[in-house]
Amino acid sequence: MRKNIVAGNWKMNKSLQEGVEFAKALEAALAGKTLKCEVIVGTPFIHLASVASATKLNVAAQNCADKASGAYTGEVSAAMVASTGAKYVILGHSERRSYYGETDAILKEKVLLALENGLSPIFCIGETKEEREKNVHFDVVKSQTVNALFELSAEDFSKIVIAYEPVWAIGTGLTATSAQAQEMHAFIRETIAEKYGKEVADNTSILYGGSANGGNAKELFSCPDIDGGLIGGASLDVEKFIPVIEGF
Ligand code: PGA
């Protein structure tokens, strides 16, 4: 079922203590409010279990291994993520793709393992500045989607949340205009409809990410195909995150 979602992505920020304090403060700040969206916090691995047990917030990991278990030093499996109480896992973030060499083929494995372990992937796609300038941004976003996701059954695909994050907008203060974002979101939904049919496409939550904040969330979230946001910088302070959540 399509739902509105605002997900924070802490990236590599906050000690364990800071993260738990933050999560408790966020939960307290949200307590009296009528929310029009689901709120998720995407924490580093080591915070997951503590945040999930200290609060009722929905928790997401920011990655998981492409292998189920075994001799993979330093890796964290989807089963381990699920055992913390996390319900979601962010996969395919552009920082993982560009700094850690994550390809569509690797991401396909991660998505399968996440689903097998009952996690919903928040699957990130998006073009670089050069790709947009060369006018290949629709092709790039389509191939990222098709290559990693389109061998899933319709039932499995319906557990995926998509996050469109133009790389040029991430952490740069350069937000896509709501028209640019809406155009791409509509294209993504159409691409999903061609493969899985209109009902599945209409039920897919497609989030926007890239310098979204309290100042632009309302306009972005009012677009018909934008179902929320994946928020980096503005998710690190309660006072900055709440206005994004209240963008709905
Ligand atoms: P940003 O990051 O909001 O700081 O641009 C978004 C993301 O990378 O998910």
PDB file of C-alpha atoms and ligand atoms in Angstrom:
ATOM      1  CA  MET A   1       0.000   0.000   0.000  1.00  0.00           C
ATOM      2  CA  ARG A   2       1.322   3.393  -0.995  1.00  0.00           C
ATOM      3  CA  LYS A   3       2.119   5.436   2.048  1.00  0.00           C
ATOM      4  CA  ASN A   4       3.728   8.734   2.832  1.00  0.00           C
ATOM      5  CA  ILE A   5       7.154   8.260   4.373  1.00  0.00           C
ATOM      6  CA  VAL A   6       9.816  10.572   5.755  1.00  0.00           C
ATOM      7  CA  ALA A   7      13.027   8.638   6.374  1.00  0.00           C
ATOM      8  CA  GLY A   8      16.142  10.077   7.941  1.00  0.00           C
ATOM      9  CA  ASN A   9      19.525   8.873   6.765  1.00  0.00           C
ATOM     10  CA  TRP A  10      22.103   9.641   9.451  1.00  0.00           C
ATOM     11  CA  LYS A  11      24.939   8.346   7.272  1.00  0.00           C
ATOM     12  CA  MET A  12      28.124   8.000   9.389  1.00  0.00           C
ATOM     13  CA  ASN A  13      27.110  10.427  12.132  1.00  0.00           C
ATOM     14  CA  LYS A  14      26.353  10.221  15.871  1.00  0.00           C
ATOM     15  CA  SER A  15      27.907   8.020  18.539  1.00  0.00           C
ATOM     16  CA  LEU A  16      25.695   5.278  19.975  1.00  0.00           C
ATOM     17  CA  GLN A  17      24.782   7.480  22.953  1.00  0.00           C
ATOM     18  CA  GLU A  18      24.043  10.492  20.764  1.00  0.00           C
ATOM     19  CA  GLY A  19      21.935   8.374  18.447  1.00  0.00           C
ATOM     20  CA  VAL A  20      19.804   6.910  21.232  1.00  0.00           C
ATOM     21  CA  GLU A  21      19.346  10.345  22.841  1.00  0.00           C
ATOM     22  CA  PHE A  22      18.394  11.800  19.484  1.00  0.00           C
ATOM     23  CA  ALA A  23      15.874   9.040  18.785  1.00  0.00           C
ATOM     24  CA  LYS A  24      14.247   9.487  22.203  1.00  0.00           C
ATOM     25  CA  ALA A  25      14.075  13.256  21.683  1.00  0.00           C
ATOM     26  CA  LEU A  26      12.546  12.793  18.243  1.00  0.00           C
ATOM     27  CA  GLU A  27       9.961  10.361  19.579  1.00  0.00           C
ATOM     28  CA  ALA A  28       9.067  12.780  22.378  1.00  0.00           C
ATOM     29  CA  ALA A  29       8.769  15.686  19.937  1.00  0.00           C
ATOM     30  CA  LEU A  30       6.446  13.662  17.698  1.00  0.00           C
ATOM     31  CA  ALA A  31       4.327  12.337  20.565  1.00  0.00           C
ATOM     32  CA  GLY A  32       1.655  15.024  20.601  1.00  0.00           C
ATOM     33  CA  LYS A  33       1.375  15.374  16.838  1.00  0.00           C
ATOM     34  CA  THR A  34      -0.992  13.860  14.311  1.00  0.00           C
ATOM     35  CA  LEU A  35       1.357  12.549  11.676  1.00  0.00           C
ATOM     36  CA  LYS A  36       0.424  12.254   8.023  1.00  0.00           C
ATOM     37  CA  CYS A  37       3.422  10.088   7.220  1.00  0.00           C
ATOM     38  CA  GLU A  38       5.424   7.170   8.542  1.00  0.00           C
ATOM     39  CA  VAL A  39       8.689   8.291  10.133  1.00  0.00           C
ATOM     40  CA  ILE A  40      11.831   6.168   9.809  1.00  0.00           C
ATOM     41  CA  VAL A  41      15.336   6.721  11.139  1.00  0.00           C
ATOM     42  CA  GLY A  42      18.179   5.218   9.117  1.00  0.00           C
ATOM     43  CA  THR A  43      20.990   4.648  11.584  1.00  0.00           C
ATOM     44  CA  PRO A  44      24.449   3.073  11.434  1.00  0.00           C
ATOM     45  CA  PHE A  45      24.390  -0.678  12.162  1.00  0.00           C
ATOM     46  CA  ILE A  46      25.589  -0.377  15.735  1.00  0.00           C
ATOM     47  CA  HIS A  47      22.651   1.894  16.682  1.00  0.00           C
ATOM     48  CA  LEU A  48      19.882  -0.264  15.275  1.00  0.00           C
ATOM     49  CA  ALA A  49      19.103  -2.539  18.228  1.00  0.00           C
ATOM     50  CA  SER A  50      19.402   0.220  20.822  1.00  0.00           C
ATOM     51  CA  VAL A  51      17.186   2.668  18.930  1.00  0.00           C
ATOM     52  CA  ALA A  52      14.670  -0.073  18.151  1.00  0.00           C
ATOM     53  CA  SER A  53      14.421  -1.041  21.815  1.00  0.00           C
ATOM     54  CA  ALA A  54      14.575   2.483  23.303  1.00  0.00           C
ATOM     55  CA  THR A  55      11.827   3.899  21.033  1.00  0.00           C
ATOM     56  CA  LYS A  56       8.876   2.880  18.882  1.00  0.00           C
ATOM     57  CA  LEU A  57      10.384   4.625  15.851  1.00  0.00           C
ATOM     58  CA  ASN A  58      10.715   2.637  12.641  1.00  0.00           C
ATOM     59  CA  VAL A  59      14.362   1.874  12.118  1.00  0.00           C
ATOM     60  CA  ALA A  60      16.301   1.330   8.892  1.00  0.00           C
ATOM     61  CA  ALA A  61      19.825   0.102   8.284  1.00  0.00           C
ATOM     62  CA  GLN A  62      21.820   1.944   5.628  1.00  0.00           C
ATOM     63  CA  ASN A  63      23.231  -1.183   4.000  1.00  0.00           C
ATOM     64  CA  CYS A  64      23.467  -4.957   4.325  1.00  0.00           C
ATOM     65  CA  ALA A  65      25.764  -7.629   2.940  1.00  0.00           C
ATOM     66  CA  ASP A  66      25.275  -9.284  -0.431  1.00  0.00           C
ATOM     67  CA  LYS A  67      25.943 -12.673   1.181  1.00  0.00           C
ATOM     68  CA  ALA A  68      23.717 -14.555   3.619  1.00  0.00           C
ATOM     69  CA  SER A  69      26.360 -15.518   6.217  1.00  0.00           C
ATOM     70  CA  GLY A  70      29.863 -16.865   6.644  1.00  0.00           C
ATOM     71  CA  ALA A  71      33.470 -15.736   6.314  1.00  0.00           C
ATOM     72  CA  TYR A  72      32.921 -12.104   5.248  1.00  0.00           C
ATOM     73  CA  THR A  73      34.861 -10.130   7.826  1.00  0.00           C
ATOM     74  CA  GLY A  74      33.326  -6.795   8.671  1.00  0.00           C
ATOM     75  CA  GLU A  75      30.030  -7.400   6.897  1.00  0.00           C
ATOM     76  CA  VAL A  76      26.527  -7.323   8.415  1.00  0.00           C
ATOM     77  CA  SER A  77      23.874  -9.613   6.951  1.00  0.00           C
ATOM     78  CA  ALA A  78      20.235  -8.842   6.238  1.00  0.00           C
ATOM     79  CA  ALA A  79      19.282 -11.484   8.844  1.00  0.00           C
ATOM     80  CA  MET A  80      21.373  -9.668  11.463  1.00  0.00           C
ATOM     81  CA  VAL A  81      19.737  -6.359  10.536  1.00  0.00           C
ATOM     82  CA  ALA A  82      16.282  -7.923  10.866  1.00  0.00           C
ATOM     83  CA  SER A  83      17.212  -9.417  14.258  1.00  0.00           C
ATOM     84  CA  THR A  84      17.736  -5.904  15.674  1.00  0.00           C
ATOM     85  CA  GLY A  85      14.107  -4.972  15.110  1.00  0.00           C
ATOM     86  CA  ALA A  86      14.816  -2.878  12.002  1.00  0.00           C
ATOM     87  CA  LYS A  87      12.068  -3.066   9.388  1.00  0.00           C
ATOM     88  CA  TYR A  88      13.815  -1.331   6.505  1.00  0.00           C
ATOM     89  CA  VAL A  89      17.201  -1.216   4.826  1.00  0.00           C
ATOM     90  CA  ILE A  90      18.434   1.589   2.586  1.00  0.00           C
ATOM     91  CA  LEU A  91      20.125  -0.004  -0.445  1.00  0.00           C
ATOM     92  CA  GLY A  92      21.891   1.458  -3.452  1.00  0.00           C
ATOM     93  CA  HIS A  93      22.585   4.871  -1.970  1.00  0.00           C
ATOM     94  CA  SER A  94      24.794   6.809  -4.385  1.00  0.00           C
ATOM     95  CA  GLU A  95      27.537   6.989  -1.737  1.00  0.00           C
ATOM     96  CA  ARG A  96      27.562   3.176  -1.599  1.00  0.00           C
ATOM     97  CA  ARG A  97      27.545   2.985  -5.387  1.00  0.00           C
ATOM     98  CA  SER A  98      30.351   5.494  -5.910  1.00  0.00           C
ATOM     99  CA  TYR A  99      32.639   5.033  -2.861  1.00  0.00           C
ATOM    100  CA  TYR A 100      32.178   1.293  -2.312  1.00  0.00           C
ATOM    101  CA  GLY A 101      31.715   0.059  -5.866  1.00  0.00           C
ATOM    102  CA  GLU A 102      28.196  -1.286  -5.467  1.00  0.00           C
ATOM    103  CA  THR A 103      26.931  -2.363  -8.864  1.00  0.00           C
ATOM    104  CA  ASP A 104      23.418  -3.218 -10.000  1.00  0.00           C
ATOM    105  CA  ALA A 105      24.381  -6.919  -9.793  1.00  0.00           C
ATOM    106  CA  ILE A 106      25.534  -6.606  -6.160  1.00  0.00           C
ATOM    107  CA  LEU A 107      22.453  -4.589  -5.282  1.00  0.00           C
ATOM    108  CA  LYS A 108      20.204  -7.211  -6.804  1.00  0.00           C
ATOM    109  CA  GLU A 109      21.633  -9.760  -4.340  1.00  0.00           C
ATOM    110  CA  LYS A 110      21.232  -7.369  -1.411  1.00  0.00           C
ATOM    111  CA  VAL A 111      17.605  -6.705  -2.328  1.00  0.00           C
ATOM    112  CA  LEU A 112      16.852 -10.442  -2.475  1.00  0.00           C
ATOM    113  CA  LEU A 113      18.476 -11.095   0.896  1.00  0.00           C
ATOM    114  CA  ALA A 114      16.679  -8.140   2.476  1.00  0.00           C
ATOM    115  CA  LEU A 115      13.323  -9.417   1.230  1.00  0.00           C
ATOM    116  CA  GLU A 116      14.060 -13.008   2.314  1.00  0.00           C
ATOM    117  CA  ASN A 117      14.647 -11.661   5.810  1.00  0.00           C
ATOM    118  CA  GLY A 118      11.468  -9.619   5.948  1.00  0.00           C
ATOM    119  CA  LEU A 119      13.083  -6.216   5.439  1.00  0.00           C
ATOM    120  CA  SER A 120      11.653  -3.606   3.074  1.00  0.00           C
ATOM    121  CA  PRO A 121      14.396  -2.116   0.925  1.00  0.00           C
ATOM    122  CA  ILE A 122      14.411   1.644   0.454  1.00  0.00           C
ATOM    123  CA  PHE A 123      16.078   1.420  -2.918  1.00  0.00           C
ATOM    124  CA  CYS A 124      17.961   4.515  -4.121  1.00  0.00           C
ATOM    125  CA  ILE A 125      18.347   5.502  -7.742  1.00  0.00           C
ATOM    126  CA  GLY A 126      19.465   8.730  -9.361  1.00  0.00           C
ATOM    127  CA  GLU A 127      21.642  10.326 -11.998  1.00  0.00           C
ATOM    128  CA  THR A 128      24.826  12.357 -11.712  1.00  0.00           C
ATOM    129  CA  LYS A 129      25.113  15.964 -12.854  1.00  0.00           C
ATOM    130  CA  GLU A 130      26.975  14.901 -16.008  1.00  0.00           C
ATOM    131  CA  GLU A 131      24.271  12.374 -16.854  1.00  0.00           C
ATOM    132  CA  ARG A 132      21.564  15.027 -16.532  1.00  0.00           C
ATOM    133  CA  GLU A 133      23.584  17.449 -18.646  1.00  0.00           C
ATOM    134  CA  LYS A 134      23.932  14.759 -21.315  1.00  0.00           C
ATOM    135  CA  ASN A 135      20.205  14.244 -21.104  1.00  0.00           C
ATOM    136  CA  VAL A 136      20.518  10.545 -20.230  1.00  0.00           C
ATOM    137  CA  HIS A 137      18.996  10.867 -16.737  1.00  0.00           C
ATOM    138  CA  PHE A 138      15.820   8.968 -17.593  1.00  0.00           C
ATOM    139  CA  ASP A 139      17.849   6.108 -19.130  1.00  0.00           C
ATOM    140  CA  VAL A 140      20.143   5.924 -16.083  1.00  0.00           C
ATOM    141  CA  VAL A 141      17.282   5.824 -13.589  1.00  0.00           C
ATOM    142  CA  LYS A 142      15.427   3.263 -15.672  1.00  0.00           C
ATOM    143  CA  SER A 143      18.425   0.940 -15.979  1.00  0.00           C
ATOM    144  CA  GLN A 144      19.200   1.161 -12.240  1.00  0.00           C
ATOM    145  CA  THR A 145      15.597   0.163 -11.546  1.00  0.00           C
ATOM    146  CA  VAL A 146      15.330  -2.568 -14.154  1.00  0.00           C
ATOM    147  CA  ASN A 147      18.725  -4.171 -13.461  1.00  0.00           C
ATOM    148  CA  ALA A 148      18.357  -4.499  -9.711  1.00  0.00           C
ATOM    149  CA  LEU A 149      14.621  -4.916  -9.235  1.00  0.00           C
ATOM    150  CA  PHE A 150      12.719  -6.132 -12.270  1.00  0.00           C
ATOM    151  CA  GLU A 151      13.336  -9.839 -11.772  1.00  0.00           C
ATOM    152  CA  LEU A 152      11.342  -9.669  -8.534  1.00  0.00           C
ATOM    153  CA  SER A 153       7.841 -11.085  -8.416  1.00  0.00           C
ATOM    154  CA  ALA A 154       5.079  -8.471  -8.210  1.00  0.00           C
ATOM    155  CA  GLU A 155       4.511  -9.555  -4.603  1.00  0.00           C
ATOM    156  CA  ASP A 156       8.140  -8.922  -3.686  1.00  0.00           C
ATOM    157  CA  PHE A 157       8.294  -5.695  -5.682  1.00  0.00           C
ATOM    158  CA  SER A 158       5.344  -4.377  -3.695  1.00  0.00           C
ATOM    159  CA  LYS A 159       7.581  -4.411  -0.571  1.00  0.00           C
ATOM    160  CA  ILE A 160      10.073  -1.995  -2.157  1.00  0.00           C
ATOM    161  CA  VAL A 161      10.179   1.726  -1.440  1.00  0.00           C
ATOM    162  CA  ILE A 162      11.960   3.726  -4.147  1.00  0.00           C
ATOM    163  CA  ALA A 163      14.027   6.815  -3.336  1.00  0.00           C
ATOM    164  CA  TYR A 164      14.888   9.056  -6.271  1.00  0.00           C
ATOM    165  CA  GLU A 165      18.028  10.898  -5.276  1.00  0.00           C
ATOM    166  CA  PRO A 166      19.730  12.927  -7.985  1.00  0.00           C
ATOM    167  CA  VAL A 167      23.415  12.669  -7.063  1.00  0.00           C
ATOM    168  CA  TRP A 168      23.958  16.374  -7.800  1.00  0.00           C
ATOM    169  CA  ALA A 169      21.412  17.287  -5.146  1.00  0.00           C
ATOM    170  CA  ILE A 170      22.774  15.122  -2.301  1.00  0.00           C
ATOM    171  CA  GLY A 171      24.405  17.175   0.419  1.00  0.00           C
ATOM    172  CA  THR A 172      24.946  20.056  -1.987  1.00  0.00           C
ATOM    173  CA  GLY A 173      22.122  22.384  -1.005  1.00  0.00           C
ATOM    174  CA  LEU A 174      21.010  22.151  -4.652  1.00  0.00           C
ATOM    175  CA  THR A 175      17.524  20.640  -4.481  1.00  0.00           C
ATOM    176  CA  ALA A 176      15.832  19.412  -7.630  1.00  0.00           C
ATOM    177  CA  THR A 177      12.934  21.731  -8.384  1.00  0.00           C
ATOM    178  CA  SER A 178       9.594  20.192  -7.564  1.00  0.00           C
ATOM    179  CA  ALA A 179       8.919  20.101 -11.335  1.00  0.00           C
ATOM    180  CA  GLN A 180      12.150  18.163 -12.000  1.00  0.00           C
ATOM    181  CA  ALA A 181      11.428  15.759  -9.162  1.00  0.00           C
ATOM    182  CA  GLN A 182       7.779  15.256 -10.124  1.00  0.00           C
ATOM    183  CA  GLU A 183       8.769  14.625 -13.753  1.00  0.00           C
ATOM    184  CA  MET A 184      11.212  11.889 -12.723  1.00  0.00           C
ATOM    185  CA  HIS A 185       8.856  10.365 -10.145  1.00  0.00           C
ATOM    186  CA  ALA A 186       6.092  10.136 -12.756  1.00  0.00           C
ATOM    187  CA  PHE A 187       8.579   8.490 -15.139  1.00  0.00           C
ATOM    188  CA  ILE A 188       9.616   5.961 -12.456  1.00  0.00           C
ATOM    189  CA  ARG A 189       5.976   5.140 -11.724  1.00  0.00           C
ATOM    190  CA  GLU A 190       5.306   4.692 -15.437  1.00  0.00           C
ATOM    191  CA  THR A 191       8.350   2.393 -15.716  1.00  0.00           C
ATOM    192  CA  ILE A 192       7.007   0.297 -12.827  1.00  0.00           C
ATOM    193  CA  ALA A 193       3.543   0.227 -14.423  1.00  0.00           C
ATOM    194  CA  GLU A 194       4.968  -1.082 -17.707  1.00  0.00           C
ATOM    195  CA  LYS A 195       6.508  -4.021 -15.864  1.00  0.00           C
ATOM    196  CA  TYR A 196       4.131  -4.736 -12.971  1.00  0.00           C
ATOM    197  CA  GLY A 197       0.904  -2.996 -13.980  1.00  0.00           C
ATOM    198  CA  LYS A 198      -0.806   0.172 -12.824  1.00  0.00           C
ATOM    199  CA  GLU A 199      -2.017  -1.145  -9.484  1.00  0.00           C
ATOM    200  CA  VAL A 200       1.463  -2.089  -8.267  1.00  0.00           C
ATOM    201  CA  ALA A 201       2.862   1.216  -9.605  1.00  0.00           C
ATOM    202  CA  ASP A 202       0.128   3.236  -7.896  1.00  0.00           C
ATOM    203  CA  ASN A 203       0.853   1.434  -4.631  1.00  0.00           C
ATOM    204  CA  THR A 204       4.627   2.077  -4.708  1.00  0.00           C
ATOM    205  CA  SER A 205       5.935   4.812  -2.423  1.00  0.00           C
ATOM    206  CA  ILE A 206       8.498   6.928  -4.275  1.00  0.00           C
ATOM    207  CA  LEU A 207      10.529   9.250  -2.040  1.00  0.00           C
ATOM    208  CA  TYR A 208      12.631  12.213  -3.092  1.00  0.00           C
ATOM    209  CA  GLY A 209      16.104  12.755  -1.611  1.00  0.00           C
ATOM    210  CA  GLY A 210      18.720  15.451  -2.079  1.00  0.00           C
ATOM    211  CA  SER A 211      18.922  18.562   0.078  1.00  0.00           C
ATOM    212  CA  ALA A 212      15.294  18.247   1.123  1.00  0.00           C
ATOM    213  CA  ASN A 213      14.580  20.300   4.239  1.00  0.00           C
ATOM    214  CA  GLY A 214      11.898  22.116   6.183  1.00  0.00           C
ATOM    215  CA  GLY A 215      11.899  24.917   3.626  1.00  0.00           C
ATOM    216  CA  ASN A 216      11.166  22.846   0.532  1.00  0.00           C
ATOM    217  CA  ALA A 217       9.438  19.712   1.860  1.00  0.00           C
ATOM    218  CA  LYS A 218       5.895  21.049   1.600  1.00  0.00           C
ATOM    219  CA  GLU A 219       6.242  21.955  -2.063  1.00  0.00           C
ATOM    220  CA  LEU A 220       7.980  18.672  -2.936  1.00  0.00           C
ATOM    221  CA  PHE A 221       5.490  16.530  -1.001  1.00  0.00           C
ATOM    222  CA  SER A 222       2.519  18.273  -2.623  1.00  0.00           C
ATOM    223  CA  CYS A 223       3.504  16.798  -6.020  1.00  0.00           C
ATOM    224  CA  PRO A 224       1.221  13.916  -7.025  1.00  0.00           C
ATOM    225  CA  ASP A 225       4.013  11.340  -7.459  1.00  0.00           C
ATOM    226  CA  ILE A 226       6.213  12.346  -4.514  1.00  0.00           C
ATOM    227  CA  ASP A 227       5.323  10.239  -1.485  1.00  0.00           C
ATOM    228  CA  GLY A 228       7.878  11.600   0.938  1.00  0.00           C
ATOM    229  CA  GLY A 229      11.587  12.051   1.399  1.00  0.00           C
ATOM    230  CA  LEU A 230      14.885  10.422   2.255  1.00  0.00           C
ATOM    231  CA  ILE A 231      16.574  13.084   4.320  1.00  0.00           C
ATOM    232  CA  GLY A 232      20.271  13.338   5.120  1.00  0.00           C
ATOM    233  CA  GLY A 233      21.538  16.572   6.662  1.00  0.00           C
ATOM    234  CA  ALA A 234      18.144  17.809   7.838  1.00  0.00           C
ATOM    235  CA  SER A 235      17.491  14.538   9.707  1.00  0.00           C
ATOM    236  CA  LEU A 236      20.362  15.038  12.163  1.00  0.00           C
ATOM    237  CA  ASP A 237      18.651  17.677  14.331  1.00  0.00           C
ATOM    238  CA  VAL A 238      15.192  17.245  15.803  1.00  0.00           C
ATOM    239  CA  GLU A 239      14.361  20.931  15.111  1.00  0.00           C
ATOM    240  CA  LYS A 240      15.305  20.519  11.454  1.00  0.00           C
ATOM    241  CA  PHE A 241      13.707  17.103  10.960  1.00  0.00           C
ATOM    242  CA  ILE A 242      10.276  17.917  12.421  1.00  0.00           C
ATOM    243  CA  PRO A 243       9.442  20.577   9.783  1.00  0.00           C
ATOM    244  CA  VAL A 244      10.251  18.025   7.059  1.00  0.00           C
ATOM    245  CA  ILE A 245       7.895  15.499   8.679  1.00  0.00           C
ATOM    246  CA  GLU A 246       5.319  18.280   8.915  1.00  0.00           C
ATOM    247  CA  GLY A 247       5.718  18.894   5.180  1.00  0.00           C
ATOM    248  CA  PHE A 248       2.707  16.570   4.901  1.00  0.00           C
TER     249      PHE A 248
HETATM  250  P1  PGA B   1      20.920  15.230   1.989  1.00  0.00           P
HETATM  251  O1  PGA B   1      21.142  13.656   1.796  1.00  0.00           O
HETATM  252  O2  PGA B   1      19.502  15.406   2.463  1.00  0.00           O
HETATM  253  O3  PGA B   1      21.942  15.643   3.020  1.00  0.00           O
HETATM  254  O4  PGA B   1      21.140  15.864   0.657  1.00  0.00           O
HETATM  255  C1  PGA B   1      20.124  12.842   1.293  1.00  0.00           C
HETATM  256  C2  PGA B   1      20.615  11.430   1.156  1.00  0.00           C
HETATM  257  O5  PGA B   1      21.800  11.238   0.805  1.00  0.00           O
HETATM  258  O6  PGA B   1      19.863  10.475   1.415  1.00  0.00           O
END
